[in-house]
Each structure stands twice: as C-alpha cells, then as structure tokens.
PDB file of C-alpha atoms and ligand atoms in Angstrom:
ATOM      1  CA  MET A  61       0.000   0.000   0.000  1.00  0.00           C
ATOM      2  CA  ASN A  62       1.370   3.428  -0.986  1.00  0.00           C
ATOM      3  CA  LEU A  63      -0.103   6.437   0.821  1.00  0.00           C
ATOM      4  CA  ILE A  64       0.289  10.195   1.122  1.00  0.00           C
ATOM      5  CA  LEU A  65      -0.553  12.145   4.279  1.00  0.00           C
ATOM      6  CA  LEU A  66      -1.407  15.712   3.361  1.00  0.00           C
ATOM      7  CA  GLY A  67      -1.943  18.600   5.740  1.00  0.00           C
ATOM      8  CA  PRO A  68      -0.535  21.874   7.060  1.00  0.00           C
ATOM      9  CA  PRO A  69       2.411  22.134   9.475  1.00  0.00           C
ATOM     10  CA  GLY A  70       1.393  20.584  12.800  1.00  0.00           C
ATOM     11  CA  ALA A  71      -1.622  18.727  11.373  1.00  0.00           C
ATOM     12  CA  GLY A  72      -0.320  15.419  12.728  1.00  0.00           C
ATOM     13  CA  LYS A  73       1.242  13.919   9.583  1.00  0.00           C
ATOM     14  CA  GLY A  74       4.331  12.637  11.390  1.00  0.00           C
ATOM     15  CA  THR A  75       2.346  11.385  14.394  1.00  0.00           C
ATOM     16  CA  GLN A  76      -0.107   9.431  12.243  1.00  0.00           C
ATOM     17  CA  ALA A  77       2.474   8.226   9.697  1.00  0.00           C
ATOM     18  CA  ALA A  78       4.512   6.632  12.515  1.00  0.00           C
ATOM     19  CA  ALA A  79       1.429   4.871  13.941  1.00  0.00           C
ATOM     20  CA  ILE A  80       0.191   3.592  10.574  1.00  0.00           C
ATOM     21  CA  ALA A  81       3.674   2.547   9.423  1.00  0.00           C
ATOM     22  CA  ALA A  82       4.088   0.481  12.592  1.00  0.00           C
ATOM     23  CA  SER A  83       0.689  -1.223  12.357  1.00  0.00           C
ATOM     24  CA  HIS A  84       0.909  -2.005   8.617  1.00  0.00           C
ATOM     25  CA  GLY A  85       4.625  -2.675   8.161  1.00  0.00           C
ATOM     26  CA  LEU A  86       5.015   0.318   5.851  1.00  0.00           C
ATOM     27  CA  ILE A  87       8.018   2.640   5.545  1.00  0.00           C
ATOM     28  CA  GLN A  88       7.484   6.238   6.692  1.00  0.00           C
ATOM     29  CA  LEU A  89       9.138   8.652   4.272  1.00  0.00           C
ATOM     30  CA  SER A  90       9.321  12.135   5.768  1.00  0.00           C
ATOM     31  CA  THR A  91      11.251  14.613   3.622  1.00  0.00           C
ATOM     32  CA  GLY A  92      11.348  16.982   6.620  1.00  0.00           C
ATOM     33  CA  GLU A  93      13.064  14.303   8.756  1.00  0.00           C
ATOM     34  CA  MET A  94      15.476  13.439   5.936  1.00  0.00           C
ATOM     35  CA  LEU A  95      16.418  17.096   5.457  1.00  0.00           C
ATOM     36  CA  ARG A  96      16.878  17.616   9.217  1.00  0.00           C
ATOM     37  CA  ALA A  97      19.129  14.533   9.314  1.00  0.00           C
ATOM     38  CA  ALA A  98      21.225  16.038   6.491  1.00  0.00           C
ATOM     39  CA  VAL A  99      21.471  19.355   8.383  1.00  0.00           C
ATOM     40  CA  LYS A 100      22.595  17.494  11.529  1.00  0.00           C
ATOM     41  CA  ALA A 101      25.157  15.457   9.576  1.00  0.00           C
ATOM     42  CA  GLY A 102      26.510  18.648   7.959  1.00  0.00           C
ATOM     43  CA  THR A 103      26.344  17.279   4.401  1.00  0.00           C
ATOM     44  CA  GLU A 104      26.295  19.580   1.350  1.00  0.00           C
ATOM     45  CA  LEU A 105      22.531  19.006   1.071  1.00  0.00           C
ATOM     46  CA  GLY A 106      22.144  19.868   4.754  1.00  0.00           C
ATOM     47  CA  ARG A 107      24.126  23.087   4.364  1.00  0.00           C
ATOM     48  CA  GLN A 108      21.901  24.171   1.469  1.00  0.00           C
ATOM     49  CA  ALA A 109      18.654  23.169   3.197  1.00  0.00           C
ATOM     50  CA  LYS A 110      19.371  24.679   6.639  1.00  0.00           C
ATOM     51  CA  ALA A 111      18.675  28.331   5.804  1.00  0.00           C
ATOM     52  CA  VAL A 112      15.599  27.452   3.732  1.00  0.00           C
ATOM     53  CA  ILE A 113      14.081  25.363   6.548  1.00  0.00           C
ATOM     54  CA  GLU A 114      14.826  28.011   9.177  1.00  0.00           C
ATOM     55  CA  ARG A 115      13.067  30.578   6.979  1.00  0.00           C
ATOM     56  CA  GLY A 116      10.036  28.310   6.657  1.00  0.00           C
ATOM     57  CA  ALA A 117      10.301  28.231   2.854  1.00  0.00           C
ATOM     58  CA  LEU A 118      10.358  25.141   0.615  1.00  0.00           C
ATOM     59  CA  VAL A 119      13.520  23.386  -0.550  1.00  0.00           C
ATOM     60  CA  PRO A 120      13.668  23.243  -4.410  1.00  0.00           C
ATOM     61  CA  ASP A 121      11.551  20.517  -6.028  1.00  0.00           C
ATOM     62  CA  GLU A 122      14.480  18.784  -7.754  1.00  0.00           C
ATOM     63  CA  VAL A 123      16.270  18.299  -4.422  1.00  0.00           C
ATOM     64  CA  VAL A 124      13.370  16.579  -2.635  1.00  0.00           C
ATOM     65  CA  VAL A 125      12.278  14.627  -5.720  1.00  0.00           C
ATOM     66  CA  ARG A 126      15.792  13.157  -5.980  1.00  0.00           C
ATOM     67  CA  ILE A 127      15.765  12.188  -2.289  1.00  0.00           C
ATOM     68  CA  ILE A 128      12.387  10.446  -2.612  1.00  0.00           C
ATOM     69  CA  ASP A 129      13.295   8.752  -5.891  1.00  0.00           C
ATOM     70  CA  GLU A 130      16.436   7.235  -4.347  1.00  0.00           C
ATOM     71  CA  ARG A 131      14.642   6.216  -1.157  1.00  0.00           C
ATOM     72  CA  ILE A 132      11.669   4.528  -2.868  1.00  0.00           C
ATOM     73  CA  ALA A 133      14.126   2.474  -4.957  1.00  0.00           C
ATOM     74  CA  ARG A 134      15.400   0.698  -1.834  1.00  0.00           C
ATOM     75  CA  PRO A 135      13.960  -2.813  -1.317  1.00  0.00           C
ATOM     76  CA  ASP A 136      12.446  -2.056   2.114  1.00  0.00           C
ATOM     77  CA  CYS A 137       9.888   0.128   0.297  1.00  0.00           C
ATOM     78  CA  ASP A 138       8.623  -2.798  -1.800  1.00  0.00           C
ATOM     79  CA  ARG A 139       5.852  -3.572   0.725  1.00  0.00           C
ATOM     80  CA  GLY A 140       4.673   0.009   0.638  1.00  0.00           C
ATOM     81  CA  PHE A 141       5.306   3.442   2.083  1.00  0.00           C
ATOM     82  CA  ILE A 142       3.659   6.472   3.645  1.00  0.00           C
ATOM     83  CA  LEU A 143       4.783   9.843   2.315  1.00  0.00           C
ATOM     84  CA  ASP A 144       4.765  12.433   5.118  1.00  0.00           C
ATOM     85  CA  GLY A 145       5.479  15.973   3.884  1.00  0.00           C
ATOM     86  CA  PHE A 146       5.948  15.040   0.219  1.00  0.00           C
ATOM     87  CA  PRO A 147       4.735  16.050  -2.333  1.00  0.00           C
ATOM     88  CA  ARG A 148       4.353  19.714  -1.385  1.00  0.00           C
ATOM     89  CA  THR A 149       4.008  21.410  -4.786  1.00  0.00           C
ATOM     90  CA  LEU A 150       2.201  20.514  -8.012  1.00  0.00           C
ATOM     91  CA  GLY A 151       5.656  19.992  -9.571  1.00  0.00           C
ATOM     92  CA  GLN A 152       6.549  17.427  -6.896  1.00  0.00           C
ATOM     93  CA  ALA A 153       3.171  15.698  -7.379  1.00  0.00           C
ATOM     94  CA  ALA A 154       3.768  15.390 -11.134  1.00  0.00           C
ATOM     95  CA  ALA A 155       7.302  14.077 -10.520  1.00  0.00           C
ATOM     96  CA  LEU A 156       5.910  11.505  -8.082  1.00  0.00           C
ATOM     97  CA  ASP A 157       3.379  10.330 -10.699  1.00  0.00           C
ATOM     98  CA  ASP A 158       6.260   9.847 -13.160  1.00  0.00           C
ATOM     99  CA  LEU A 159       8.565   8.024 -10.796  1.00  0.00           C
ATOM    100  CA  LEU A 160       5.825   5.662  -9.596  1.00  0.00           C
ATOM    101  CA  ALA A 161       4.769   4.948 -13.203  1.00  0.00           C
ATOM    102  CA  ALA A 162       8.411   4.244 -14.140  1.00  0.00           C
ATOM    103  CA  ARG A 163       8.496   1.585 -11.401  1.00  0.00           C
ATOM    104  CA  GLY A 164       5.064   0.136 -12.247  1.00  0.00           C
ATOM    105  CA  ARG A 165       3.697   1.227  -8.870  1.00  0.00           C
ATOM    106  CA  GLN A 166       0.602   3.169  -7.920  1.00  0.00           C
ATOM    107  CA  LEU A 167      -0.702   5.506  -5.296  1.00  0.00           C
ATOM    108  CA  ASP A 168      -3.527   3.942  -3.279  1.00  0.00           C
ATOM    109  CA  LEU A 169      -4.785   6.857  -1.221  1.00  0.00           C
ATOM    110  CA  VAL A 170      -4.131  10.482  -0.248  1.00  0.00           C
ATOM    111  CA  ILE A 171      -5.363  11.294   3.255  1.00  0.00           C
ATOM    112  CA  GLU A 172      -5.889  14.945   4.075  1.00  0.00           C
ATOM    113  CA  ILE A 173      -5.712  15.703   7.810  1.00  0.00           C
ATOM    114  CA  GLU A 174      -8.013  18.683   8.394  1.00  0.00           C
ATOM    115  CA  VAL A 175      -7.142  20.966  11.330  1.00  0.00           C
ATOM    116  CA  ASP A 176      -8.164  24.519  12.330  1.00  0.00           C
ATOM    117  CA  ASP A 177      -5.382  27.071  11.834  1.00  0.00           C
ATOM    118  CA  ALA A 178      -5.446  28.232  15.476  1.00  0.00           C
ATOM    119  CA  ALA A 179      -4.860  24.651  16.684  1.00  0.00           C
ATOM    120  CA  LEU A 180      -1.793  24.314  14.430  1.00  0.00           C
ATOM    121  CA  ILE A 181       0.046  27.079  16.255  1.00  0.00           C
ATOM    122  CA  GLU A 182      -0.680  25.474  19.652  1.00  0.00           C
ATOM    123  CA  ARG A 183       0.442  22.063  18.403  1.00  0.00           C
ATOM    124  CA  ILE A 184       3.692  23.341  16.924  1.00  0.00           C
ATOM    125  CA  SER A 185       4.630  25.498  19.896  1.00  0.00           C
ATOM    126  CA  GLY A 186       4.170  22.540  22.306  1.00  0.00           C
ATOM    127  CA  ARG A 187       5.957  19.933  20.216  1.00  0.00           C
ATOM    128  CA  TYR A 188       9.218  18.221  21.183  1.00  0.00           C
ATOM    129  CA  ALA A 189      10.945  14.946  20.362  1.00  0.00           C
ATOM    130  CA  CYS A 190      13.320  12.441  21.919  1.00  0.00           C
ATOM    131  CA  ALA A 191      16.906  13.488  21.128  1.00  0.00           C
ATOM    132  CA  LYS A 192      17.957   9.842  20.737  1.00  0.00           C
ATOM    133  CA  CYS A 193      15.201   8.017  18.812  1.00  0.00           C
ATOM    134  CA  GLY A 194      13.102  10.938  17.497  1.00  0.00           C
ATOM    135  CA  ALA A 195       9.786   9.806  19.058  1.00  0.00           C
ATOM    136  CA  GLY A 196       7.412  12.780  19.047  1.00  0.00           C
ATOM    137  CA  TYR A 197       5.678  14.346  22.073  1.00  0.00           C
ATOM    138  CA  HIS A 198       3.638  17.406  23.041  1.00  0.00           C
ATOM    139  CA  ASP A 199       3.596  19.467  26.251  1.00  0.00           C
ATOM    140  CA  LYS A 200      -0.183  19.130  26.493  1.00  0.00           C
ATOM    141  CA  PHE A 201      -1.426  16.491  24.034  1.00  0.00           C
ATOM    142  CA  LYS A 202       1.151  13.684  24.186  1.00  0.00           C
ATOM    143  CA  GLN A 203       3.345  13.476  27.250  1.00  0.00           C
ATOM    144  CA  PRO A 204       5.658  10.525  27.943  1.00  0.00           C
ATOM    145  CA  LYS A 205       4.120   7.933  30.324  1.00  0.00           C
ATOM    146  CA  THR A 206       6.910   8.651  32.841  1.00  0.00           C
ATOM    147  CA  PRO A 207       7.604  12.405  32.860  1.00  0.00           C
ATOM    148  CA  GLY A 208      10.980  13.228  31.279  1.00  0.00           C
ATOM    149  CA  VAL A 209      11.616   9.673  30.007  1.00  0.00           C
ATOM    150  CA  CYS A 210      11.072   8.620  26.371  1.00  0.00           C
ATOM    151  CA  ASP A 211       8.426   5.852  26.104  1.00  0.00           C
ATOM    152  CA  VAL A 212      10.273   4.226  23.206  1.00  0.00           C
ATOM    153  CA  CYS A 213      13.978   4.223  24.141  1.00  0.00           C
ATOM    154  CA  GLY A 214      14.180   5.456  27.759  1.00  0.00           C
ATOM    155  CA  SER A 215      16.321   8.489  26.905  1.00  0.00           C
ATOM    156  CA  THR A 216      15.944  11.562  29.108  1.00  0.00           C
ATOM    157  CA  GLU A 217      17.066  14.094  26.492  1.00  0.00           C
ATOM    158  CA  PHE A 218      14.587  15.944  24.300  1.00  0.00           C
ATOM    159  CA  LEU A 219      14.818  18.540  21.522  1.00  0.00           C
ATOM    160  CA  ARG A 220      12.635  21.214  19.967  1.00  0.00           C
ATOM    161  CA  ARG A 221      12.869  21.964  16.234  1.00  0.00           C
ATOM    162  CA  ALA A 222      14.701  25.122  15.105  1.00  0.00           C
ATOM    163  CA  ASP A 223      11.791  25.989  12.770  1.00  0.00           C
ATOM    164  CA  ASP A 224       9.121  25.723  15.490  1.00  0.00           C
ATOM    165  CA  ASN A 225       9.216  29.415  16.406  1.00  0.00           C
ATOM    166  CA  ALA A 226       6.368  31.910  15.885  1.00  0.00           C
ATOM    167  CA  GLU A 227       7.931  33.772  12.926  1.00  0.00           C
ATOM    168  CA  THR A 228       8.935  30.656  10.970  1.00  0.00           C
ATOM    169  CA  VAL A 229       5.586  28.972  11.629  1.00  0.00           C
ATOM    170  CA  LYS A 230       3.785  31.880   9.910  1.00  0.00           C
ATOM    171  CA  ASN A 231       5.992  31.430   6.822  1.00  0.00           C
ATOM    172  CA  ARG A 232       5.451  27.638   6.861  1.00  0.00           C
ATOM    173  CA  LEU A 233       1.682  28.130   6.981  1.00  0.00           C
ATOM    174  CA  MET A 234       1.895  30.641   4.123  1.00  0.00           C
ATOM    175  CA  ALA A 235       3.983  28.192   2.059  1.00  0.00           C
ATOM    176  CA  TYR A 236       1.358  25.523   2.744  1.00  0.00           C
ATOM    177  CA  TYR A 237      -1.570  27.649   1.570  1.00  0.00           C
ATOM    178  CA  LYS A 238       0.254  29.008  -1.489  1.00  0.00           C
ATOM    179  CA  GLU A 239       2.105  25.954  -2.726  1.00  0.00           C
ATOM    180  CA  THR A 240       0.778  22.773  -1.100  1.00  0.00           C
ATOM    181  CA  SER A 241      -2.994  23.288  -0.712  1.00  0.00           C
ATOM    182  CA  PRO A 242      -3.560  23.062  -4.536  1.00  0.00           C
ATOM    183  CA  LEU A 243      -2.671  19.369  -4.152  1.00  0.00           C
ATOM    184  CA  ILE A 244      -6.036  18.842  -2.450  1.00  0.00           C
ATOM    185  CA  GLY A 245      -7.761  19.619  -5.756  1.00  0.00           C
ATOM    186  CA  TYR A 246      -5.162  17.677  -7.730  1.00  0.00           C
ATOM    187  CA  TYR A 247      -5.752  14.432  -5.827  1.00  0.00           C
ATOM    188  CA  PHE A 248      -9.527  14.979  -5.590  1.00  0.00           C
ATOM    189  CA  ALA A 249      -9.622  15.171  -9.387  1.00  0.00           C
ATOM    190  CA  LYS A 250      -7.643  11.938  -9.569  1.00  0.00           C
ATOM    191  CA  GLY A 251     -10.191  10.241  -7.277  1.00  0.00           C
ATOM    192  CA  LYS A 252      -7.545   9.514  -4.641  1.00  0.00           C
ATOM    193  CA  LEU A 253      -8.463  11.977  -1.879  1.00  0.00           C
ATOM    194  CA  LYS A 254     -10.126  11.223   1.481  1.00  0.00           C
ATOM    195  CA  GLN A 255     -10.319  13.398   4.606  1.00  0.00           C
ATOM    196  CA  VAL A 256     -10.018  12.733   8.320  1.00  0.00           C
ATOM    197  CA  ASP A 257     -10.957  15.077  11.163  1.00  0.00           C
ATOM    198  CA  GLY A 258      -7.561  16.082  12.519  1.00  0.00           C
ATOM    199  CA  MET A 259      -9.171  18.000  15.402  1.00  0.00           C
ATOM    200  CA  ALA A 260     -10.057  14.695  17.064  1.00  0.00           C
ATOM    201  CA  PRO A 261      -7.695  13.214  19.700  1.00  0.00           C
ATOM    202  CA  ILE A 262      -4.624  11.395  18.290  1.00  0.00           C
ATOM    203  CA  PRO A 263      -5.929   7.789  18.736  1.00  0.00           C
ATOM    204  CA  GLU A 264      -9.279   8.728  17.155  1.00  0.00           C
ATOM    205  CA  VAL A 265      -7.532  10.190  14.087  1.00  0.00           C
ATOM    206  CA  THR A 266      -5.576   6.917  13.817  1.00  0.00           C
ATOM    207  CA  ARG A 267      -8.884   4.968  13.928  1.00  0.00           C
ATOM    208  CA  GLN A 268     -10.347   7.148  11.168  1.00  0.00           C
ATOM    209  CA  ILE A 269      -7.289   6.470   8.992  1.00  0.00           C
ATOM    210  CA  GLU A 270      -7.479   2.727   9.744  1.00  0.00           C
ATOM    211  CA  ARG A 271     -11.098   2.720   8.533  1.00  0.00           C
ATOM    212  CA  LEU A 272     -10.059   4.353   5.243  1.00  0.00           C
ATOM    213  CA  LEU A 273      -7.251   1.817   4.803  1.00  0.00           C
ATOM    214  CA  ALA A 274      -9.666  -1.067   5.439  1.00  0.00           C
ATOM    215  CA  ASP A 275     -11.784   0.254   2.538  1.00  0.00           C
ATOM    216  CA  VAL A 276      -8.701   0.306   0.281  1.00  0.00           C
ATOM    217  CA  VAL A 277      -7.807  -3.274   1.196  1.00  0.00           C
ATOM    218  CA  ALA A 278     -11.430  -4.408   0.640  1.00  0.00           C
ATOM    219  CA  ALA A 279     -11.747  -2.650  -2.750  1.00  0.00           C
TER     220      ALA A 279
HETATM  221  P1  AP5 B 347       8.208  18.989   7.791  1.00  0.00           P
HETATM  222  O1  AP5 B 347       9.094  18.352   8.761  1.00  0.00           O
HETATM  223  O2  AP5 B 347       7.446  18.160   6.845  1.00  0.00           O
HETATM  224  O3  AP5 B 347       7.239  19.949   8.591  1.00  0.00           O
HETATM  225  P2  AP5 B 347       5.713  20.379   8.363  1.00  0.00           P
HETATM  226  O4  AP5 B 347       5.030  19.999   7.110  1.00  0.00           O
HETATM  227  O5  AP5 B 347       5.757  21.842   8.647  1.00  0.00           O
HETATM  228  O6  AP5 B 347       4.924  19.535   9.334  1.00  0.00           O
HETATM  229  P3  AP5 B 347       5.291  19.237  10.804  1.00  0.00           P
HETATM  230  O7  AP5 B 347       6.309  18.170  10.882  1.00  0.00           O
HETATM  231  O8  AP5 B 347       5.543  20.542  11.514  1.00  0.00           O
HETATM  232  O9  AP5 B 347       3.865  18.737  11.342  1.00  0.00           O
HETATM  233  P4  AP5 B 347       3.197  17.304  11.290  1.00  0.00           P
HETATM  234  O10 AP5 B 347       1.973  17.411  10.427  1.00  0.00           O
HETATM  235  O11 AP5 B 347       4.164  16.224  11.027  1.00  0.00           O
HETATM  236  O12 AP5 B 347       2.672  17.248  12.801  1.00  0.00           O
HETATM  237  P5  AP5 B 347       3.126  16.338  14.046  1.00  0.00           P
HETATM  238  O13 AP5 B 347       2.653  14.931  13.840  1.00  0.00           O
HETATM  239  O14 AP5 B 347       4.546  16.567  14.395  1.00  0.00           O
HETATM  240  O15 AP5 B 347       9.062  20.044   6.933  1.00  0.00           O
HETATM  241  C1  AP5 B 347       9.944  20.953   7.558  1.00  0.00           C
HETATM  242  C2  AP5 B 347      10.617  21.829   6.500  1.00  0.00           C
HETATM  243  O16 AP5 B 347      11.412  21.011   5.615  1.00  0.00           O
HETATM  244  C3  AP5 B 347       9.665  22.582   5.561  1.00  0.00           C
HETATM  245  O17 AP5 B 347       9.224  23.804   6.129  1.00  0.00           O
HETATM  246  C4  AP5 B 347      10.547  22.769   4.311  1.00  0.00           C
HETATM  247  O18 AP5 B 347      11.464  23.819   4.504  1.00  0.00           O
HETATM  248  C5  AP5 B 347      11.331  21.464   4.263  1.00  0.00           C
HETATM  249  N1  AP5 B 347      10.651  20.421   3.465  1.00  0.00           N
HETATM  250  C6  AP5 B 347      10.190  19.211   3.926  1.00  0.00           C
HETATM  251  N2  AP5 B 347       9.626  18.501   2.934  1.00  0.00           N
HETATM  252  C7  AP5 B 347       9.721  19.282   1.821  1.00  0.00           C
HETATM  253  C8  AP5 B 347       9.259  19.110   0.481  1.00  0.00           C
HETATM  254  N3  AP5 B 347       8.601  18.002   0.080  1.00  0.00           N
HETATM  255  N4  AP5 B 347       9.502  20.104  -0.402  1.00  0.00           N
HETATM  256  C9  AP5 B 347      10.174  21.230  -0.027  1.00  0.00           C
HETATM  257  N5  AP5 B 347      10.616  21.469   1.231  1.00  0.00           N
HETATM  258  C10 AP5 B 347      10.374  20.495   2.142  1.00  0.00           C
HETATM  259  O19 AP5 B 347       2.181  16.981  15.188  1.00  0.00           O
HETATM  260  C11 AP5 B 347       2.453  18.272  15.707  1.00  0.00           C
HETATM  261  C12 AP5 B 347       2.279  18.265  17.246  1.00  0.00           C
HETATM  262  O20 AP5 B 347       0.896  18.115  17.533  1.00  0.00           O
HETATM  263  C13 AP5 B 347       2.992  17.091  17.935  1.00  0.00           C
HETATM  264  O21 AP5 B 347       3.524  17.548  19.163  1.00  0.00           O
HETATM  265  C14 AP5 B 347       1.873  16.055  18.181  1.00  0.00           C
HETATM  266  O22 AP5 B 347       2.094  15.309  19.365  1.00  0.00           O
HETATM  267  C15 AP5 B 347       0.637  16.932  18.283  1.00  0.00           C
HETATM  268  N6  AP5 B 347      -0.538  16.312  17.694  1.00  0.00           N
HETATM  269  C16 AP5 B 347      -0.603  15.570  16.559  1.00  0.00           C
HETATM  270  N7  AP5 B 347      -1.877  15.174  16.295  1.00  0.00           N
HETATM  271  C17 AP5 B 347      -2.636  15.705  17.297  1.00  0.00           C
HETATM  272  C18 AP5 B 347      -4.051  15.647  17.603  1.00  0.00           C
HETATM  273  N8  AP5 B 347      -4.914  14.975  16.826  1.00  0.00           N
HETATM  274  N9  AP5 B 347      -4.471  16.300  18.710  1.00  0.00           N
HETATM  275  C19 AP5 B 347      -3.596  16.974  19.522  1.00  0.00           C
HETATM  276  N10 AP5 B 347      -2.261  17.054  19.284  1.00  0.00           N
HETATM  277  C20 AP5 B 347      -1.782  16.422  18.185  1.00  0.00           C
HETATM  278 MG1   MG B 348       6.230  16.172  10.634  1.00  0.00          MG
END
C-alpha cells in the first residue's frame, strides 16, 4: 500500500504516519526528517537546506524529488510506504506520478488531515521529540508515560525543532496555503483523496485512517 498524508504544518502527519507505518509494516518517508538529518550530519545538502528550513520556505523541487526517488528504490519500500510531507508542490506531485509509473507502482490513497489554523500554532509550539530516537511528544497532548523519560527508548534528552518558532511557523503556513494546498484539488480530481478530522484526539484520528485503509484493502 502506498499512501500520502497531506496537511498543514502541525496537522499530525508525522504522528499518524509513525502509527500507521508500525501497524501495517510500511516505511514512513518524511522529507522533513530526511532534510533535518542532512542538516545534523553537515552534508552539502544539509548546508543548502538549513537556511531554507529556518526561513520556513520550501527546498527546491528537484532536491526533494531526488531524495524520494532514491529512497523509494530501496527494497524495504517494496511492501509500501507512507509519504509524510511530500509532495508539497504541483511539480513534486507530477514528478511523483512519473517516478511511480516508471516503477510500475501506484498511489492507493491520499489522506488529508483537516485541522483549524489556530490549533496548528498550539500544536507546533508545544511539540518536542526524543533526542535519541526521534519519538514525538507534546507538552499538552502527548506526554511521555513517565515524565521526562522517552516511552520508546528510555532516553531523558529531548529537543525542539529550530523551525518551530512563531515567525517561521507563519511562513510555513503561508507556504502551505500558497504551494501545497492546490494538491487537495489535484488528488480529488484523480479520485484519490479522502479526509479525516484532525481535530479529534490522536488515537481517534488513527482509527479514522485505519477505517479508510480497510476500505482500500477491501476494494
Ligand atoms: P516537515 O518536517 O514536513 O514539517 P511540516 O510539514 O511543517 O509539518 P510538521 O512536521 O511541523 O507537522 P506534522 O503534520 O508532522 O505534525 P506532528 O505529527 O509533528 O518540513 C519541515 C521543513 O522542511 C519545511 O518547512 C521545508 O522547509 C522542508 N521540506 C520538507 N519537505 C519538503 C518538500 N517536500 N519540499 C520542499 N521542502 C520540504 O504533530 C504536531 C504536534 O501536535 C505534535 O507535538 C503532536 O504530538 C501533536 N498532535 C498531533 N496530532 C494531534 C491531535 N490529533 N491532537 C492533539 N495534538 C496532536
Ligand atoms: Mg512532521
């Protein structure tokens, strides 16, 4: 099964992609995570992407398309993948169509996570992640079971993202509405789009997505 999670910054794409990938044995492909890893590793790609990410703008299409193309070619993606944060422009969507067609693969479903704008700001400003394994948390909505200890790996160190500040978030939202939101119409027209209510609590959003996936499997 090959899926796309679509939604504005803070909608819950990463949270839901991790849950669905784990329950279905799919690979989560987050271009944001890949770019942050490149920044951390200090590669040439990371050096180029750092300033763009910190501004809240989009990295050029050809850069992210190349990353996804190379990643999908790896055998662990044969069982299927969830794209989280890609595609983000109509150009990226067209490139994805081409690279899937070239491999004889298809897109099963695009799931749009719908969230009110005001809630996005609250979600992003409260977000943090384990410094060791990357598991995601929130000050109010998703705290570790034992305070200060990662549920997944037991680490006691946590990080906040450099682009999760008020100024950058405004630019990220603007980039979403200008460049990414046209994809909603693009995938609707292709008959691939379904919505979930992203204002519901995290486990309920996961259940809504599971119901959509059950329909895909049954079809
Ligand atoms: P990226 O990392 O993709 O960031 P984003 O799209 O801005 O989305 P986020 O990761 O902020 O949000 P999310 O939807 O994953 O939400 P999460 O699950 O964490 O991209 C970062 C940057 O990289 C971009 O700005 C761009 O510069 C560059 N980039 C990446 N891909 C690119 C591409 N394809 N092309 C060009 N440039 C690209 O949830 C947020 C918080 O809310 C968490 O704390 C979570 O616990 C909480 N939460 C989640 N769901 C709920 C819920 N239902 N109720 C309450 N709280 C919830
Ligand atoms: Mg994310």
